[in-house]
Amino acid sequence: MGKKYKEIEGEPIFKTSKIVINCYDKMMTAEFDKASRYLSECNLGHKDHLQMELLFEETALMLGEITNDFSALLWFEKYENYCCLKLTAKTEMNFEKKEELISVSSSGENAMAKGFMGKIADIIETGLMDFDYVARLQQEYGGVNVGFGSMGIYDGYDGIGDMNAAWCLSDYKESLNDAIDDEGDENEASQEAWDELEKSIVASIAEDVIVGTKSNVIEMTIVKALKHA
């Protein structure tokens, strides 16, 4: 896995300007209208451009589901064979606020995240509450039912830049496939999760979605293979 996207560890052919996103008291401000112009500067093929626009729109909607305060940067990077939508997000919080948010998240409400991107929002949001969260997904979920967090998790992951840990869509898909093959119709939760992926625009278009941590920052990279047409 560490070599799978070696190309995007290097310098991109083109990197766009960054969109600044701020969310305080559940009010988000961001100049999302600049995204279309920034993406045009990447000079993608028509179909690739349209699909990257869809990935951006889904990401913008996903960010609206995050309820705790955060600041973020979002931009596009073009490589020879891939285009990436990249997000870095962080939050400033004192110990008391962090403990309060973690106690709320442990009440089970996060388990109510709906849809594939809703679950990605849940990983990012909880990671912003507790920066060690992504690296502990395997232990916290413990493989119960689908264990969305535990499938596709890398501890000490070094595949993209210097992220410390990552959840990876491609390996989540592989884990679901294995679970369905092993248990067949008996594993209803895994089948429902697979059906959810098939309905997801992002999971259908993207080559991969990688969520990782670096210091006190949560990073997300959506990787799309370019068709060059």
Backbone as CSV, one residue per row, in Angstrom:
resi,resn,N_x,N_y,N_z,CA_x,CA_y,CA_z,C_x,C_y,C_z
1,MET,0.826,-1.215,0.000,0.000,0.000,0.000,0.851,1.251,0.000
2,GLY,1.996,1.202,0.692,2.829,2.372,0.795,3.345,2.858,-0.558
3,LYS,3.464,1.934,-1.562,3.982,2.301,-2.870,2.862,2.557,-3.875
4,LYS,1.650,2.346,-3.495,0.541,2.377,-4.447,0.392,3.734,-5.111
5,TYR,0.539,4.801,-4.333,0.382,6.146,-4.880,1.684,6.924,-4.756
6,LYS,2.787,6.252,-5.107,4.099,6.880,-4.983,4.157,8.188,-5.759
7,GLU,3.456,8.233,-6.896,3.481,9.426,-7.745,3.027,10.673,-6.999
8,ILE,2.001,10.542,-6.155,1.454,11.735,-5.516,2.197,12.120,-4.239
9,GLU,3.282,11.391,-3.937,4.162,11.817,-2.843,5.144,12.876,-3.315
10,GLY,5.333,12.946,-4.650,6.248,13.936,-5.197,5.542,15.254,-5.458
11,GLU,6.236,16.151,-6.139,5.667,17.450,-6.450,4.628,17.315,-7.561
12,PRO,3.471,17.951,-7.409,2.452,17.877,-8.460,2.850,18.697,-9.679
13,ILE,2.247,18.358,-10.813,2.420,19.166,-12.013,1.845,20.556,-11.784
14,PHE,0.724,20.580,-11.078,0.071,21.853,-10.770,-0.668,21.753,-9.452
15,LYS,-0.541,22.789,-8.643,-1.262,22.871,-7.370,-2.047,24.181,-7.356
16,THR,-3.337,24.094,-7.045,-4.163,25.297,-7.060,-3.985,26.116,-5.793
17,SER,-4.533,27.318,-5.805,-4.637,28.108,-4.580,-5.552,27.367,-3.611
18,LYS,-5.509,27.761,-2.344,-6.256,27.056,-1.305,-7.494,27.840,-0.875
19,ILE,-8.554,27.105,-0.669,-9.790,27.682,-0.143,-9.735,27.592,1.377
20,VAL,-9.912,28.716,2.040,-9.892,28.757,3.501,-11.302,28.504,4.026
21,ILE,-11.408,27.594,4.984,-12.698,27.216,5.568,-12.631,27.425,7.067
22,ASN,-13.614,28.094,7.620,-13.694,28.278,9.072,-15.095,27.918,9.546
23,CYS,-15.154,27.214,10.644,-16.446,26.856,11.239,-16.398,27.156,12.734
24,TYR,-17.230,28.088,13.161,-17.329,28.447,14.569,-18.801,28.542,14.944
25,ASP,-19.130,27.940,16.091,-20.521,27.925,16.564,-21.462,27.425,15.471
26,LYS,-21.031,26.363,14.773,-21.826,25.692,13.745,-22.112,26.569,12.533
27,MET,-21.374,27.663,12.379,-21.515,28.535,11.214,-20.240,28.431,10.378
28,MET,-20.367,27.926,9.160,-19.192,27.720,8.317,-19.081,28.831,7.279
29,THR,-17.883,29.369,7.116,-17.610,30.359,6.083,-16.511,29.808,5.176
30,ALA,-16.731,29.879,3.872,-15.749,29.391,2.901,-16.124,29.917,1.527
31,GLU,-15.128,30.257,0.765,-15.367,30.763,-0.588,-15.373,29.579,-1.569
32,PHE,-16.398,28.720,-1.400,-16.496,27.537,-2.231,-16.713,27.878,-3.713
33,ASP,-17.213,29.077,-3.983,-17.454,29.465,-5.368,-16.153,29.574,-6.172
34,LYS,-15.006,29.659,-5.491,-13.722,29.739,-6.186,-13.268,28.380,-6.706
35,ALA,-13.884,27.315,-6.218,-13.401,25.964,-6.541,-13.446,25.685,-8.038
36,SER,-14.509,26.089,-8.701,-14.645,25.809,-10.126,-13.521,26.467,-10.928
37,ARG,-13.196,27.702,-10.594,-12.115,28.404,-11.294,-10.768,27.746,-11.004
38,TYR,-10.539,27.409,-9.730,-9.282,26.760,-9.380,-9.126,25.434,-10.129
39,LEU,-10.213,24.661,-10.180,-10.157,23.362,-10.848,-9.888,23.523,-12.339
40,SER,-10.463,24.563,-12.954,-10.241,24.817,-14.385,-8.764,25.035,-14.690
41,GLU,-8.042,25.602,-13.726,-6.615,25.868,-13.915,-5.789,24.582,-14.015
42,CYS,-6.390,23.449,-13.614,-5.688,22.162,-13.703,-5.694,21.606,-15.124
43,ASN,-6.557,22.167,-16.001,-6.625,21.739,-17.408,-6.850,20.231,-17.543
44,LEU,-7.877,19.745,-16.875,-8.224,18.332,-16.971,-9.084,18.086,-18.204
45,GLY,-9.178,16.834,-18.614,-10.123,16.460,-19.648,-11.540,16.707,-19.167
46,HIS,-12.473,16.778,-20.107,-13.850,17.164,-19.772,-14.462,16.250,-18.699
47,LYS,-14.372,14.930,-18.907,-14.982,13.990,-17.960,-14.283,14.044,-16.603
48,ASP,-12.950,14.117,-16.632,-12.209,14.209,-15.371,-12.602,15.469,-14.608
49,HIS,-12.763,16.580,-15.330,-13.147,17.844,-14.695,-14.513,17.714,-14.025
50,LEU,-15.480,17.161,-14.743,-16.825,17.009,-14.187,-16.810,16.122,-12.944
51,GLN,-16.037,15.053,-13.005,-16.001,14.136,-11.855,-15.292,14.767,-10.667
52,MET,-14.255,15.559,-10.896,-13.606,16.267,-9.793,-14.550,17.298,-9.183
53,GLU,-15.379,17.931,-10.011,-16.386,18.857,-9.480,-17.356,18.127,-8.559
54,LEU,-17.759,16.922,-8.955,-18.661,16.126,-8.111,-17.987,15.768,-6.787
55,LEU,-16.712,15.394,-6.845,-15.984,15.067,-5.613,-15.888,16.279,-4.699
56,PHE,-15.658,17.441,-5.293,-15.609,18.669,-4.490,-16.962,18.950,-3.846
57,GLU,-18.043,18.846,-4.632,-19.373,19.133,-4.098,-19.722,18.201,-2.947
58,GLU,-19.381,16.933,-3.084,-19.647,15.972,-2.013,-18.809,16.292,-0.776
59,THR,-17.583,16.740,-0.985,-16.717,17.108,0.144,-17.256,18.333,0.862
60,ALA,-17.720,19.326,0.104,-18.284,20.533,0.714,-19.504,20.183,1.558
61,LEU,-20.348,19.305,1.046,-21.522,18.871,1.812,-21.092,18.108,3.067
62,MET,-20.053,17.278,2.937,-19.544,16.521,4.080,-19.044,17.440,5.179
63,LEU,-18.337,18.510,4.800,-17.819,19.444,5.796,-18.950,20.102,6.573
64,GLY,-20.089,20.286,5.922,-21.240,20.868,6.601,-21.814,19.987,7.684
65,GLU,-21.431,18.694,7.687,-21.924,17.768,8.709,-21.064,17.785,9.971
66,ILE,-19.885,18.411,9.896,-18.998,18.465,11.062,-19.469,19.583,11.985
67,THR,-19.720,19.245,13.226,-20.369,20.193,14.129,-19.407,20.931,15.054
68,ASN,-18.201,20.386,15.290,-17.306,21.108,16.193,-16.504,22.171,15.429
69,ASP,-15.994,23.165,16.153,-15.260,24.260,15.530,-13.973,23.745,14.889
70,PHE,-13.685,24.253,13.687,-12.447,23.862,13.024,-12.090,24.899,11.966
71,SER,-10.837,24.866,11.561,-10.380,25.644,10.413,-9.730,24.661,9.452
72,ALA,-9.840,24.943,8.148,-9.340,23.983,7.169,-8.883,24.690,5.904
73,LEU,-8.086,23.971,5.121,-7.672,24.399,3.794,-8.025,23.295,2.815
74,LEU,-8.520,23.676,1.636,-8.909,22.710,0.624,-8.343,23.157,-0.723
75,TRP,-7.773,22.216,-1.485,-7.192,22.562,-2.775,-7.098,21.325,-3.667
76,PHE,-6.709,21.547,-4.933,-6.548,20.465,-5.903,-5.078,20.349,-6.294
77,GLU,-4.658,19.113,-6.571,-3.319,18.868,-7.088,-3.418,17.953,-8.301
78,LYS,-2.739,18.338,-9.384,-2.735,17.527,-10.605,-1.387,16.846,-10.766
79,TYR,-1.436,15.544,-11.054,-0.247,14.753,-11.350,-0.408,14.153,-12.741
80,GLU,0.571,13.413,-13.182,0.490,12.847,-14.531,-0.703,11.910,-14.678
81,ASN,-0.928,11.070,-13.678,-1.977,10.053,-13.784,-3.109,10.213,-12.775
82,TYR,-3.008,11.206,-11.901,-4.015,11.397,-10.864,-4.333,12.874,-10.678
83,CYS,-5.520,13.118,-10.151,-5.846,14.433,-9.616,-6.344,14.204,-8.194
84,CYS,-5.884,15.024,-7.268,-6.243,14.859,-5.866,-6.992,16.077,-5.349
85,LEU,-8.005,15.822,-4.555,-8.631,16.872,-3.758,-8.083,16.696,-2.358
86,LYS,-7.465,17.741,-1.816,-6.789,17.627,-0.524,-7.420,18.558,0.502
87,LEU,-7.481,18.075,1.718,-8.050,18.839,2.828,-7.164,18.666,4.046
88,THR,-6.836,19.774,4.716,-6.204,19.694,6.024,-7.072,20.480,6.996
89,ALA,-7.326,19.917,8.144,-8.205,20.566,9.124,-7.614,20.436,10.517
90,LYS,-7.837,21.467,11.323,-7.387,21.420,12.716,-8.365,22.204,13.570
91,THR,-8.296,21.953,14.836,-9.155,22.679,15.769,-8.320,23.158,16.944
92,GLU,-8.703,24.281,17.505,-8.057,24.798,18.708,-9.019,24.590,19.868
93,MET,-8.615,23.788,20.821,-9.511,23.570,21.953,-8.700,23.331,23.219
94,ASN,-9.259,23.763,24.341,-8.587,23.509,25.602,-8.976,22.127,26.116
95,PHE,-8.344,21.705,27.196,-8.559,20.355,27.697,-10.017,20.112,28.077
96,GLU,-10.639,21.115,28.733,-12.016,20.946,29.191,-12.962,20.756,28.018
97,LYS,-12.782,21.558,26.963,-13.661,21.440,25.807,-13.454,20.095,25.115
98,LYS,-12.219,19.674,25.029,-11.917,18.392,24.393,-12.576,17.244,25.150
99,GLU,-12.468,17.269,26.485,-13.081,16.214,27.281,-14.594,16.205,27.110
100,GLU,-15.184,17.387,27.040,-16.632,17.485,26.867,-17.066,16.891,25.530
101,LEU,-16.330,17.220,24.469,-16.687,16.722,23.152,-16.493,15.220,23.051
102,ILE,-15.418,14.708,23.640,-15.180,13.277,23.603,-16.276,12.525,24.352
103,SER,-16.722,13.086,25.481,-17.781,12.440,26.236,-19.077,12.404,25.446
104,VAL,-19.329,13.443,24.677,-20.528,13.465,23.835,-20.394,12.436,22.717
105,SER,-19.209,12.382,22.092,-19.025,11.456,20.979,-19.152,10.012,21.433
106,SER,-18.758,9.718,22.684,-18.816,8.343,23.167,-20.226,7.923,23.556
107,SER,-21.190,8.845,23.456,-22.563,8.501,23.797,-23.213,7.623,22.746
108,GLY,-22.565,7.501,21.595,-23.110,6.654,20.550,-23.704,7.422,19.399
109,GLU,-23.784,8.744,19.494,-24.395,9.514,18.432,-23.596,9.427,17.138
110,ASN,-22.274,9.284,17.235,-21.475,9.191,16.021,-21.838,7.960,15.206
111,ALA,-22.286,6.920,15.889,-22.667,5.709,15.181,-23.864,5.935,14.270
112,MET,-24.537,7.072,14.418,-25.709,7.374,13.607,-25.331,8.020,12.283
113,ALA,-24.043,8.222,12.026,-23.618,8.843,10.769,-24.183,8.040,9.602
114,LYS,-24.832,8.737,8.682,-25.494,8.082,7.569,-24.739,8.320,6.272
115,GLY,-24.682,7.310,5.447,-24.036,7.432,4.158,-22.531,7.372,4.271
116,PHE,-21.879,7.050,3.165,-20.429,6.909,3.168,-19.725,8.192,3.581
117,MET,-20.085,9.330,2.975,-19.416,10.578,3.317,-19.793,11.049,4.716
118,GLY,-20.974,10.664,5.203,-21.336,10.961,6.579,-20.382,10.266,7.541
119,LYS,-19.959,9.067,7.187,-19.024,8.336,8.034,-17.611,8.922,7.948
120,ILE,-17.246,9.410,6.763,-15.957,10.099,6.637,-15.977,11.358,7.508
121,ALA,-17.099,12.086,7.468,-17.237,13.272,8.324,-17.099,12.890,9.785
122,ASP,-17.637,11.743,10.149,-17.555,11.279,11.535,-16.109,10.996,11.937
123,ILE,-15.351,10.356,11.039,-13.938,10.090,11.325,-13.177,11.397,11.510
124,ILE,-13.411,12.364,10.595,-12.705,13.647,10.682,-13.117,14.397,11.937
125,GLU,-14.432,14.455,12.199,-14.913,15.206,13.350,-14.377,14.641,14.656
126,THR,-14.444,13.320,14.796,-13.961,12.709,16.033,-12.451,12.828,16.131
127,GLY,-11.774,12.777,14.979,-10.334,12.981,14.977,-9.954,14.383,15.419
128,LEU,-10.780,15.371,15.068,-10.529,16.734,15.514,-10.741,16.865,17.022
129,MET,-11.636,16.035,17.573,-11.839,16.053,19.018,-10.676,15.392,19.738
130,ASP,-10.150,14.347,19.115,-9.104,13.549,19.759,-8.124,13.124,18.671
131,PHE,-6.957,13.759,18.608,-6.048,13.561,17.498,-5.446,12.163,17.443
132,ASP,-5.564,11.395,18.515,-5.084,10.019,18.476,-6.162,9.066,17.977
133,TYR,-7.352,9.592,17.704,-8.510,8.751,17.387,-8.284,7.887,16.164
134,VAL,-7.785,8.475,15.072,-7.653,7.718,13.835,-6.726,6.529,14.031
135,ALA,-5.651,6.721,14.783,-4.701,5.642,15.027,-5.276,4.571,15.951
136,ARG,-6.354,4.885,16.674,-6.919,3.930,17.620,-8.223,3.316,17.132
137,LEU,-8.571,3.540,15.873,-9.858,3.046,15.384,-10.003,1.539,15.557
138,GLN,-8.941,0.796,15.265,-9.003,-0.649,15.373,-9.392,-1.085,16.784
139,GLN,-8.744,-0.449,17.790,-9.021,-0.828,19.165,-10.409,-0.369,19.609
140,GLU,-10.810,0.841,19.193,-12.069,1.398,19.686,-13.273,0.691,19.096
141,TYR,-13.206,0.334,17.805,-14.340,-0.337,17.190,-14.310,-1.830,17.485
142,GLY,-13.112,-2.381,17.579,-12.975,-3.777,17.965,-13.613,-4.752,16.997
143,GLY,-13.853,-4.320,15.755,-14.401,-5.235,14.764,-15.853,-5.583,14.990
144,VAL,-16.570,-4.817,15.796,-17.976,-5.114,16.045,-18.776,-4.851,14.779
145,ASN,-19.608,-5.811,14.375,-20.405,-5.698,13.152,-19.490,-5.324,11.984
146,VAL,-19.816,-4.238,11.271,-19.010,-3.829,10.138,-17.696,-3.238,10.615
147,GLY,-17.712,-2.522,11.736,-16.491,-1.887,12.211,-15.931,-0.949,11.174
148,PHE,-16.749,0.016,10.729,-16.341,0.944,9.664,-14.960,1.507,9.937
149,GLY,-14.715,1.867,11.192,-13.426,2.450,11.514,-12.295,1.447,11.448
150,SER,-12.552,0.203,11.812,-11.458,-0.759,11.924,-11.046,-1.329,10.584
151,MET,-11.910,-1.249,9.583,-11.576,-1.787,8.271,-10.834,-0.745,7.457
152,GLY,-9.669,-1.098,6.966,-8.897,-0.173,6.159,-8.006,0.738,6.965
153,ILE,-7.797,0.413,8.252,-6.990,1.293,9.095,-5.525,0.889,9.022
154,TYR,-4.653,1.891,9.007,-3.213,1.667,9.031,-2.642,2.358,10.254
155,ASP,-1.951,1.612,11.092,-1.294,2.182,12.254,0.186,2.381,11.901
156,GLY,0.660,3.618,12.025,2.014,3.905,11.604,2.138,3.991,10.098
157,TYR,1.080,4.351,9.433,1.010,4.425,7.978,1.997,5.447,7.434
158,ASP,2.702,5.086,6.355,3.656,6.021,5.770,3.437,6.165,4.267
159,GLY,2.206,5.963,3.814,1.949,5.904,2.387,1.830,7.246,1.704
160,ILE,1.345,8.292,2.379,1.195,9.608,1.774,1.915,10.615,2.657
161,GLY,3.012,11.173,2.135,3.724,12.182,2.903,4.194,11.637,4.236
162,ASP,3.961,12.411,5.313,4.412,11.981,6.636,3.239,11.822,7.596
163,MET,2.103,11.387,7.070,0.972,11.126,7.952,1.303,9.965,8.879
164,ASN,0.801,10.054,10.109,1.101,9.049,11.116,0.162,7.849,11.086
165,ALA,-1.045,8.049,10.608,-2.004,6.947,10.543,-3.020,7.289,9.488
166,ALA,-3.679,6.284,8.952,-4.646,6.581,7.911,-5.716,5.517,7.824
167,TRP,-6.900,5.964,7.466,-7.987,5.078,7.056,-8.058,5.158,5.541
168,CYS,-8.219,4.027,4.904,-8.085,3.960,3.457,-9.302,3.276,2.843
169,LEU,-9.967,3.939,1.894,-11.161,3.395,1.249,-10.875,2.087,0.525
170,SER,-9.768,2.018,-0.213,-9.506,0.810,-1.001,-9.389,-0.426,-0.111
171,ASP,-8.790,-0.259,1.061,-8.656,-1.410,1.958,-9.940,-1.677,2.733
172,TYR,-10.739,-0.647,2.939,-12.077,-0.841,3.520,-12.920,-1.691,2.575
173,LYS,-12.846,-1.391,1.270,-13.579,-2.197,0.285,-13.113,-3.643,0.319
174,GLU,-11.799,-3.824,0.387,-11.248,-5.184,0.411,-11.697,-5.941,1.648
175,SER,-11.721,-5.242,2.798,-12.167,-5.882,4.038,-13.635,-6.279,3.956
176,LEU,-14.453,-5.402,3.364,-15.866,-5.728,3.207,-16.045,-6.943,2.301
177,ASN,-15.305,-6.965,1.199,-15.382,-8.113,0.289,-15.036,-9.405,1.001
178,ASP,-13.964,-9.360,1.794,-13.542,-10.555,2.525,-14.619,-10.988,3.514
179,ALA,-15.226,-10.008,4.214,-16.255,-10.331,5.203,-17.469,-10.964,4.529
180,ILE,-17.852,-10.424,3.383,-19.011,-10.965,2.661,-18.709,-12.364,2.135
181,ASP,-17.494,-12.570,1.597,-17.109,-13.886,1.085,-17.058,-14.921,2.194
182,ASP,-16.555,-14.516,3.378,-16.398,-15.462,4.487,-17.733,-15.851,5.108
183,GLU,-18.643,-14.894,5.213,-19.881,-15.143,5.956,-21.124,-15.148,5.093
184,GLY,-20.982,-14.765,3.819,-22.113,-14.832,2.911,-23.294,-14.013,3.376
185,ASP,-24.487,-14.560,3.185,-25.725,-13.855,3.515,-25.877,-13.612,5.012
186,GLU,-25.075,-14.307,5.829,-25.204,-14.147,7.276,-24.677,-12.796,7.745
187,ASN,-23.775,-12.198,6.971,-23.191,-10.922,7.372,-23.981,-9.791,6.742
188,GLU,-25.152,-9.526,7.304,-26.054,-8.509,6.761,-25.452,-7.119,6.862
189,ALA,-24.755,-6.822,7.959,-24.181,-5.486,8.154,-23.143,-5.181,7.081
190,SER,-22.293,-6.164,6.760,-21.281,-5.951,5.727,-21.925,-5.740,4.370
191,GLN,-22.975,-6.477,4.075,-23.664,-6.311,2.797,-24.317,-4.939,2.704
192,GLU,-24.896,-4.480,3.811,-25.509,-3.149,3.821,-24.442,-2.074,3.608
193,ALA,-23.268,-2.264,4.216,-22.183,-1.304,4.048,-21.705,-1.286,2.599
194,TRP,-21.670,-2.471,1.961,-21.252,-2.533,0.557,-22.290,-1.831,-0.335
195,ASP,-23.555,-2.049,-0.047,-24.616,-1.370,-0.800,-24.499,0.142,-0.649
196,GLU,-24.128,0.582,0.542,-23.934,2.008,0.811,-22.802,2.568,-0.046
197,LEU,-21.724,1.797,-0.184,-20.613,2.231,-1.029,-21.043,2.352,-2.480
198,GLU,-21.842,1.410,-2.944,-22.270,1.425,-4.341,-23.150,2.632,-4.649
199,LYS,-23.814,3.159,-3.633,-24.677,4.325,-3.818,-23.905,5.640,-3.685
200,SER,-22.665,5.567,-3.214,-21.881,6.761,-2.954,-21.218,7.277,-4.225
201,ILE,-21.409,8.557,-4.527,-20.740,9.184,-5.664,-19.230,9.132,-5.479
202,VAL,-18.781,9.476,-4.283,-17.342,9.521,-4.022,-16.709,8.140,-4.145
203,ALA,-17.321,7.135,-3.522,-16.761,5.786,-3.563,-16.773,5.216,-4.977
204,SER,-17.699,5.678,-5.823,-17.787,5.193,-7.199,-16.765,5.858,-8.113
205,ILE,-16.499,7.152,-7.878,-15.612,7.921,-8.756,-14.158,7.828,-8.323
206,ALA,-13.915,7.924,-7.022,-12.543,8.040,-6.516,-11.796,6.719,-6.571
207,GLU,-10.520,6.806,-6.882,-9.637,5.651,-6.788,-9.448,5.273,-5.325
208,ASP,-9.386,6.306,-4.477,-9.187,6.066,-3.057,-9.538,7.313,-2.258
209,VAL,-9.836,7.107,-0.982,-9.994,8.192,-0.010,-9.126,7.813,1.174
210,ILE,-8.221,8.702,1.552,-7.278,8.420,2.622,-7.407,9.495,3.688
211,VAL,-7.650,9.084,4.924,-7.748,10.013,6.042,-6.621,9.699,7.007
212,GLY,-5.836,10.718,7.349,-4.696,10.479,8.227,-4.473,11.608,9.205
213,THR,-3.493,11.427,10.074,-3.155,12.442,11.069,-1.708,12.847,10.909
214,LYS,-1.434,14.099,11.182,-0.066,14.602,11.210,-0.015,15.657,12.296
215,SER,0.674,15.334,13.388,0.688,16.229,14.544,-0.748,16.430,15.017
216,ASN,-1.216,17.677,15.058,-2.583,17.933,15.510,-3.495,18.264,14.335
217,VAL,-3.157,17.757,13.169,-3.914,18.042,11.954,-4.515,16.753,11.400
218,ILE,-5.775,16.828,10.971,-6.424,15.737,10.258,-6.327,16.041,8.769
219,GLU,-5.889,15.071,7.979,-5.751,15.272,6.544,-6.640,14.280,5.788
220,MET,-7.192,14.739,4.685,-7.933,13.851,3.791,-7.450,14.073,2.366
221,THR,-7.212,12.991,1.659,-6.850,13.051,0.252,-7.807,12.174,-0.530
222,ILE,-8.512,12.756,-1.481,-9.335,11.977,-2.405,-8.555,11.848,-3.702
223,VAL,-8.275,10.627,-4.093,-7.437,10.347,-5.260,-8.319,9.897,-6.418
224,LYS,-8.201,10.585,-7.561,-8.937,10.181,-8.756,-7.968,9.910,-9.887
225,ALA,-8.101,8.745,-10.498,-7.261,8.408,-11.652,-7.754,9.197,-12.860
226,LEU,-6.816,9.809,-13.602,-7.169,10.585,-14.770,-7.329,9.714,-16.004
227,LYS,-8.342,10.031,-16.795,-8.619,9.274,-18.016,-7.967,9.919,-19.228
228,HIS,-7.497,11.171,-19.068,-6.823,11.883,-20.151,-7.668,11.992,-21.402
229,ALA,-8.952,12.246,-21.210,-9.843,12.389,-22.370,-10.910,13.397,-22.070
